[in-house]
Coordinates of N, CA, C and O in Angstrom, one line a residue:
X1 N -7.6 -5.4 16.9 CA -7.1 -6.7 17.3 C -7.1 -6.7 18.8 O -6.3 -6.0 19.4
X2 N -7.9 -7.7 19.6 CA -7.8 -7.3 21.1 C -7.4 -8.8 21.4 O -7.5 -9.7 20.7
X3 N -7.1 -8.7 22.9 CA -6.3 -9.3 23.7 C -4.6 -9.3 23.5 O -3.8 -10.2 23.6
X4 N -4.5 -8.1 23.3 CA -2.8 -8.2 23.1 C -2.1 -7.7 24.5 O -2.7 -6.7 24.8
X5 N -1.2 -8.0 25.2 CA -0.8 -7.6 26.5 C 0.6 -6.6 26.2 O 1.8 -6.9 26.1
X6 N 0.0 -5.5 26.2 CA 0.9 -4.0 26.2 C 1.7 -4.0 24.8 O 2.9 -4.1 24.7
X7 N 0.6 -4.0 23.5 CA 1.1 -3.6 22.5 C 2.2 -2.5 22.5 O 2.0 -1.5 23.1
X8 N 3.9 -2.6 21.6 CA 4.1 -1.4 21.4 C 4.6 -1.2 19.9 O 4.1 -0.2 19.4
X9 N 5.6 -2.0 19.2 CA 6.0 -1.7 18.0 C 4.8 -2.4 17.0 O 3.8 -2.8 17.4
X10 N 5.3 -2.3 15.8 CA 4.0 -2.6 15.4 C 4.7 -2.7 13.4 O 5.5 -1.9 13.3
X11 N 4.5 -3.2 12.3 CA 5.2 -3.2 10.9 C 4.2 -4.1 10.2 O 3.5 -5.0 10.8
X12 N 4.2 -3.8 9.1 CA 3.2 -4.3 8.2 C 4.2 -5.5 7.6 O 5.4 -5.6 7.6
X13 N 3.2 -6.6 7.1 CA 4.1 -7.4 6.5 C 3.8 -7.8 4.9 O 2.6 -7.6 4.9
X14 N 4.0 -8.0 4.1 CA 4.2 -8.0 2.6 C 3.1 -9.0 2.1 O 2.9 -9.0 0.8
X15 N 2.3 -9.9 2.8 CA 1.2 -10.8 2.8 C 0.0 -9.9 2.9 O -1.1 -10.4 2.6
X16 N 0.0 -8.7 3.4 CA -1.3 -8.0 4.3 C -1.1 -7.9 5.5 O -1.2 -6.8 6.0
X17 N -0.8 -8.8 6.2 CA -0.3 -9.2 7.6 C 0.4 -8.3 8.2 O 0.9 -7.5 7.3
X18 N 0.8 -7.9 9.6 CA 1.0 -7.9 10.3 C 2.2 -8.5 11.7 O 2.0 -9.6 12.2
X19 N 3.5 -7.5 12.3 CA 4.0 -8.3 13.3 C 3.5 -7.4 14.2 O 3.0 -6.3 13.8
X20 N 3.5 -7.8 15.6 CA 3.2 -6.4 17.0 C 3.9 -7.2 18.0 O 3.6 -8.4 18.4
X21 N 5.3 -6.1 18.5 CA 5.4 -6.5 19.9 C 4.8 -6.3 21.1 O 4.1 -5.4 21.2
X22 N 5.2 -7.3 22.4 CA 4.4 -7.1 23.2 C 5.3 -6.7 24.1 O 6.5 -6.9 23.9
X23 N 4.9 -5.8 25.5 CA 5.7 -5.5 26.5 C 5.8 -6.5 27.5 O 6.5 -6.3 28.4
X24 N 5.0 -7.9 27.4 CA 4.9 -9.1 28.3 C 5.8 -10.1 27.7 O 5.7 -11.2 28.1
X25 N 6.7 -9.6 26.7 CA 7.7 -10.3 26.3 C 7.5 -11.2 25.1 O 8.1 -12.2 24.9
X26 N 6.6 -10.6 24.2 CA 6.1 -12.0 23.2 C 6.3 -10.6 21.9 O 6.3 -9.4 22.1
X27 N 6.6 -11.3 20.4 CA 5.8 -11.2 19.4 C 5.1 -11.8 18.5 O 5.5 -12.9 18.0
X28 N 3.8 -11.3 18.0 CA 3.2 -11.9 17.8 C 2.7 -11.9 16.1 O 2.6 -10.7 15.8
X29 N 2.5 -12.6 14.8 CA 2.6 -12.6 13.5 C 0.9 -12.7 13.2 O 0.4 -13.8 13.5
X30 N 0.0 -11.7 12.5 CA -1.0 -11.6 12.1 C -1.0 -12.2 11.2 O 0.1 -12.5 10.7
X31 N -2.4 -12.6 10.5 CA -2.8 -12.6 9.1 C -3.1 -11.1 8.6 O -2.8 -10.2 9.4
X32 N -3.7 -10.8 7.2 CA -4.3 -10.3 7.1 C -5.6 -9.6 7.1 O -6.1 -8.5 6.7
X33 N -6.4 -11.1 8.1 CA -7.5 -11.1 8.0 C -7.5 -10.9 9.5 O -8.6 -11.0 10.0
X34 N -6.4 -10.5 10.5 CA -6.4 -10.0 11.6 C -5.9 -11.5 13.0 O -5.7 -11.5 14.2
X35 N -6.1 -12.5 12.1 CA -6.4 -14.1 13.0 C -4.7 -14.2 13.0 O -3.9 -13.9 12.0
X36 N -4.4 -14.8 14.5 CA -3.4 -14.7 14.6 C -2.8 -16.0 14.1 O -3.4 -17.0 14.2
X37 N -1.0 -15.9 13.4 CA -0.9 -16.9 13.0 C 0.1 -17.3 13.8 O 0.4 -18.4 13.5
X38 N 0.8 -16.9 14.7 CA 2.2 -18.1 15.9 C 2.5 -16.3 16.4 O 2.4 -15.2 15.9
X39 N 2.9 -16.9 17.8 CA 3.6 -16.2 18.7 C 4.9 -17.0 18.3 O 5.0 -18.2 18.0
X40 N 6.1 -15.6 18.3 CA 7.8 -16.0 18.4 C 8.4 -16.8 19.4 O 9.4 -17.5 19.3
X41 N 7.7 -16.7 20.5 CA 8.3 -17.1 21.4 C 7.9 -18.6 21.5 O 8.7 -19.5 21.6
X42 N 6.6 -18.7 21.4 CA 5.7 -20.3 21.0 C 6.7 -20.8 20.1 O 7.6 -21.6 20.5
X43 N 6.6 -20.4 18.9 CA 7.0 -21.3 17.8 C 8.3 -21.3 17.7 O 8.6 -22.2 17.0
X44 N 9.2 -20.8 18.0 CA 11.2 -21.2 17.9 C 11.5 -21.1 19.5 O 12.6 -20.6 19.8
X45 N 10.5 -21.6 20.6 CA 11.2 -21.3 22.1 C 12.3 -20.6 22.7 O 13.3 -20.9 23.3
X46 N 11.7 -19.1 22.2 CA 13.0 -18.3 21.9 C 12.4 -17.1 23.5 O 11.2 -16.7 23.6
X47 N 13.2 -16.9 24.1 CA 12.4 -16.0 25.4 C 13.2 -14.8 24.9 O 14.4 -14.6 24.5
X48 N 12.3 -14.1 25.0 CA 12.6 -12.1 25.0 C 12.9 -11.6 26.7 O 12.5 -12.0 27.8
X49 N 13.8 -10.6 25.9 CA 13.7 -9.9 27.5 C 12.6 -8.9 27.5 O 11.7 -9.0 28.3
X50 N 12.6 -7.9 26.5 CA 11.8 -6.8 26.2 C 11.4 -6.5 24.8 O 11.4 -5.4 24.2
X51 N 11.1 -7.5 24.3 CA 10.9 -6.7 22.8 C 10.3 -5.5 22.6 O 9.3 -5.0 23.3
X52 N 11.1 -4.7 21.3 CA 10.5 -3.5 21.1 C 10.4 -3.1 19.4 O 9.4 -3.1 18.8
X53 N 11.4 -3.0 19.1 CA 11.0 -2.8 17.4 C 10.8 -4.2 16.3 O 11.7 -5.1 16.5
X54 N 10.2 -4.3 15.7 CA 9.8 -5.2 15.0 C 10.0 -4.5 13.3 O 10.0 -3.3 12.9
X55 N 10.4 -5.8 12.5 CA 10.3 -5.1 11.0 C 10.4 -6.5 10.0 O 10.7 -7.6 10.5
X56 N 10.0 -6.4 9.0 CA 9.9 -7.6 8.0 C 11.1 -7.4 7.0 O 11.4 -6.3 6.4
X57 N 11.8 -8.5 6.9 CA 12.5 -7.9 5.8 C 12.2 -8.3 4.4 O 11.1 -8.9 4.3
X58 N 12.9 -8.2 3.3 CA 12.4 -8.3 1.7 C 12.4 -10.1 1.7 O 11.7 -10.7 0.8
X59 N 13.3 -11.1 2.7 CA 12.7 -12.2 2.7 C 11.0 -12.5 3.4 O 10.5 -13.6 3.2
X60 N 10.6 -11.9 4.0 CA 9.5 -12.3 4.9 C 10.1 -12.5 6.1 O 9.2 -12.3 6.9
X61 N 11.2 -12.9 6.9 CA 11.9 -12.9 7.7 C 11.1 -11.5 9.2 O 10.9 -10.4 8.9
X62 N 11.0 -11.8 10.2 CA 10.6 -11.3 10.9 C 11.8 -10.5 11.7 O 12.8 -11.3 11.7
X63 N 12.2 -9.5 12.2 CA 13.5 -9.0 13.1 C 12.9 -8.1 13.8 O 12.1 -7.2 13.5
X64 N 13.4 -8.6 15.2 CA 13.1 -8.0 16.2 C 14.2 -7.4 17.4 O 14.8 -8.3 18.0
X65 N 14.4 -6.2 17.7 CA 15.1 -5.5 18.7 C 14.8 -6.3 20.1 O 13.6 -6.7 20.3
X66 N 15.5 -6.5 20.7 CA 15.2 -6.8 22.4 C 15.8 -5.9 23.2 O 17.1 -6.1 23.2
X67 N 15.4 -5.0 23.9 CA 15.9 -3.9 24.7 C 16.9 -4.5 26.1 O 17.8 -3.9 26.6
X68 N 16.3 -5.6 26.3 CA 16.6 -6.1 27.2 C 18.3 -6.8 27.2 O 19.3 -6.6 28.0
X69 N 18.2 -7.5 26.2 CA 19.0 -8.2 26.3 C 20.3 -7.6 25.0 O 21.2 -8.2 24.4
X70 N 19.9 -6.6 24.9 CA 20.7 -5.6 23.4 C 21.3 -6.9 22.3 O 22.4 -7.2 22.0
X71 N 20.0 -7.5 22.0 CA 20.4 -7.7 20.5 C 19.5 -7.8 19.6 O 18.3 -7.7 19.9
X72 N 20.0 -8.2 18.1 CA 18.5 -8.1 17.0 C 18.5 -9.4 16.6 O 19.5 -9.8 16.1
X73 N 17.6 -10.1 16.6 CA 17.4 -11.6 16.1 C 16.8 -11.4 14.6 O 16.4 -10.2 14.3
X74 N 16.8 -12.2 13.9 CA 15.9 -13.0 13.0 C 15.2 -14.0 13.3 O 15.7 -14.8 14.1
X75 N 13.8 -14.1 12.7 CA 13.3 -15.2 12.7 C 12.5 -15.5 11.2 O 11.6 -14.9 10.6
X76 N 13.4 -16.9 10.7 CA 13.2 -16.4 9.4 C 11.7 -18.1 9.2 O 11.5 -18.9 10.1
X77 N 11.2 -18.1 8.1 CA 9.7 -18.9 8.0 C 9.9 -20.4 8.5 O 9.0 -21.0 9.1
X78 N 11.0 -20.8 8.4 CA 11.4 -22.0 8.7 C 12.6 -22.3 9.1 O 13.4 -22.0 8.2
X79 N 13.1 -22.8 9.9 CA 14.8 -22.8 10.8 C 14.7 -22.2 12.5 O 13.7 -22.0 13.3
X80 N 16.0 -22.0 12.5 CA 16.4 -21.3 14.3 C 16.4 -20.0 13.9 O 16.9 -19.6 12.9
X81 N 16.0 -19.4 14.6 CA 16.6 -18.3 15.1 C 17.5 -17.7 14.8 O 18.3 -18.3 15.4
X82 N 18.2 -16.4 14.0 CA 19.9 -15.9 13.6 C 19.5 -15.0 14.6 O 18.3 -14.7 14.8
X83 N 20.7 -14.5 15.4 CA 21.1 -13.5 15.8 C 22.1 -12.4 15.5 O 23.3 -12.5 15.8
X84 N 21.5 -11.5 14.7 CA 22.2 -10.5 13.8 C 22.8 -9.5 14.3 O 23.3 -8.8 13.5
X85 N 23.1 -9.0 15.7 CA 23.6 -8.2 16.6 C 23.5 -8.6 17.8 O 22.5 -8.7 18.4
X86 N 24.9 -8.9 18.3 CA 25.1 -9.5 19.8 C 25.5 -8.3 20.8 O 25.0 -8.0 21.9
X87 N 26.8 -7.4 19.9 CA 27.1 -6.4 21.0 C 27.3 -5.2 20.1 O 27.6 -5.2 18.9
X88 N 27.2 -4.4 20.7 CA 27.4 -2.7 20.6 C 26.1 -2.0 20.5 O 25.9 -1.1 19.8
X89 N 25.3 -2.7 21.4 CA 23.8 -1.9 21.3 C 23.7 -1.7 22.7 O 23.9 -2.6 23.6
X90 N 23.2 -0.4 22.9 CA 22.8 -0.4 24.4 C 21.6 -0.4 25.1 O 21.6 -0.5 26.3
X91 N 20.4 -0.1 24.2 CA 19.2 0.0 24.4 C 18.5 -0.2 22.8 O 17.5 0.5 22.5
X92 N 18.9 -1.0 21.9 CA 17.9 -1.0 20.5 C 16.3 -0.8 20.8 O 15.6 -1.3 21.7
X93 N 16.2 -0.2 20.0 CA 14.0 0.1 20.3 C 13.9 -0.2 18.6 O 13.8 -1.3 18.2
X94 N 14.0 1.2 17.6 CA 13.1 0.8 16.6 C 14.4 0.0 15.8 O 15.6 0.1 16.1
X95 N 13.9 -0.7 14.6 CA 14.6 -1.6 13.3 C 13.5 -1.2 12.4 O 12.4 -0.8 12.5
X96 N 14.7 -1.7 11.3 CA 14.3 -1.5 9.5 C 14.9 -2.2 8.8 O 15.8 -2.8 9.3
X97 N 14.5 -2.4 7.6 CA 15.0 -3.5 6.9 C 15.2 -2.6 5.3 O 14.2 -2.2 4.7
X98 N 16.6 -2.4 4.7 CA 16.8 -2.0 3.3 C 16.5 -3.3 2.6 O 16.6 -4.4 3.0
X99 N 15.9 -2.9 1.3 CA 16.1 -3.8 0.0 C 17.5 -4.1 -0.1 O 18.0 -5.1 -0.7
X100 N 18.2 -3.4 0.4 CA 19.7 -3.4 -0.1 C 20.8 -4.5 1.1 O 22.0 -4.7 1.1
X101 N 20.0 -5.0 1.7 CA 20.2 -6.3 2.7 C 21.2 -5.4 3.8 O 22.2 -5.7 4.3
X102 N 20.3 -3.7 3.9 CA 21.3 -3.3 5.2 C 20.0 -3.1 6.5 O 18.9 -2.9 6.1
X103 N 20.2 -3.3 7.8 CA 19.5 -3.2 8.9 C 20.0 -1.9 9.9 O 21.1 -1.4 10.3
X104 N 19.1 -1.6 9.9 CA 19.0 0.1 11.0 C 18.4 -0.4 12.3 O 17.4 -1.1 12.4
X105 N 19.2 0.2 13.2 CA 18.9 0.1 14.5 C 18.9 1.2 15.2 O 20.0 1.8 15.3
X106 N 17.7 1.8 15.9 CA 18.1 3.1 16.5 C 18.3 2.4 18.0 O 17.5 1.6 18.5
X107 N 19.4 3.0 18.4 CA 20.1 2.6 19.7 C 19.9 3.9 20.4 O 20.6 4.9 20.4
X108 N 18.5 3.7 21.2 CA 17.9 5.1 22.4 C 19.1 5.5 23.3 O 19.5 6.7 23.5
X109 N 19.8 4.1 24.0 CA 21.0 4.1 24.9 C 22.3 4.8 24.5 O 23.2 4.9 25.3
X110 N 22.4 5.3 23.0 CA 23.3 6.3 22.7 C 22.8 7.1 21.5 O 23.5 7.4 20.6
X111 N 21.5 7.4 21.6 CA 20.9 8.6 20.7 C 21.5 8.6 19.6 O 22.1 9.7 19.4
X112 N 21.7 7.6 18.6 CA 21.6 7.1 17.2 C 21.3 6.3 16.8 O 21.0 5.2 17.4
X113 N 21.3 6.5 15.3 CA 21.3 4.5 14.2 C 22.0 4.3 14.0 O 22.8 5.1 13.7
X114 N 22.1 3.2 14.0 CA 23.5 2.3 13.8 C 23.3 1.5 12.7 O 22.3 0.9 13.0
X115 N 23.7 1.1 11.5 CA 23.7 0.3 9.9 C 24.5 -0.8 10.2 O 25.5 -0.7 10.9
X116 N 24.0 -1.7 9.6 CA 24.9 -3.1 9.7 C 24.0 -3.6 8.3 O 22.9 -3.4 7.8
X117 N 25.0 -4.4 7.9 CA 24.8 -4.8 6.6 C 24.7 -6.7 7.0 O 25.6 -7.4 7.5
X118 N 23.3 -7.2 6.6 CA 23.8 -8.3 6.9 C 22.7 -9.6 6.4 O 22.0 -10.5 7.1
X119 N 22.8 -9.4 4.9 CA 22.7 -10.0 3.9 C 23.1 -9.5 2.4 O 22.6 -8.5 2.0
X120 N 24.0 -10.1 1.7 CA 24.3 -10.2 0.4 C 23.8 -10.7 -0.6 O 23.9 -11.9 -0.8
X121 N 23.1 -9.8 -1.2 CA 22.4 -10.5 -2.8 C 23.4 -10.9 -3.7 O 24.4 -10.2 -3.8
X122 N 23.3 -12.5 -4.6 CA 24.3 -12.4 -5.3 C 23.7 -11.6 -6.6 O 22.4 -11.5 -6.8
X123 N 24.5 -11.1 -7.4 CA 24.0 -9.8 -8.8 C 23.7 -11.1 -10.0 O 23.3 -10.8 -11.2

């Protein structure tokens, strides 16, 4: 996939597809056929400081770490933007996404992960 400006995180998404952050402040959502389908920043006018970890969750939902600005957004197929962690991060880099609607964040700025729970399935 070329023309990407300072690829670093990078997660497969459940279509075939593809998310990849960029170090120029963008992420960007593949197909599986490699053709790009919306930049985050294009499509919900949302500015990054530094994105770095990227992950899909079991909605399709996109979540991304911003180093910069220590928090983890959602960006889910259609709506604004959630912001799922405002404070107690000091450096977030990688994310993950449980089936179990919990989110991992490794926080470089205090050399651990941190769990937050923050979606409920009803049973």
């Amino acid at each position: 996939v070329p023309n990407l400006q300072g690829p670093r995180y990078i997660s497969p998404a459940p279509n075939g597809g593809f998310v990849v952050s960029e170090e120029c402040g963008d992420v960007k959502v593949f197909m599986s056929s490699h053709k790009l389908i919306c930049s985050l920043s294009t499509k919900y006018g949302h500015q990054f400081g530094n994105p770095a970890g990227v992950c899909i969750d079991m909605e399709g939902n996109v979540v991304v770490a911003d180093e910069q600005h220590r928090t983890v957004h959602l960006f889910p197929e259609s709506g604004a933007p959630v912001c799922l962690v405002s404070s107690g991060l000091r450096r977030p880099a990688g994310v993950a996404c449980s089936p179990f609607g919990h989110l991992f964040v490794a926080d470089t700025g205090e050399n651990c992960v941190k769990v937050f729970k923050y979606h409920v399935r009803p049973r």
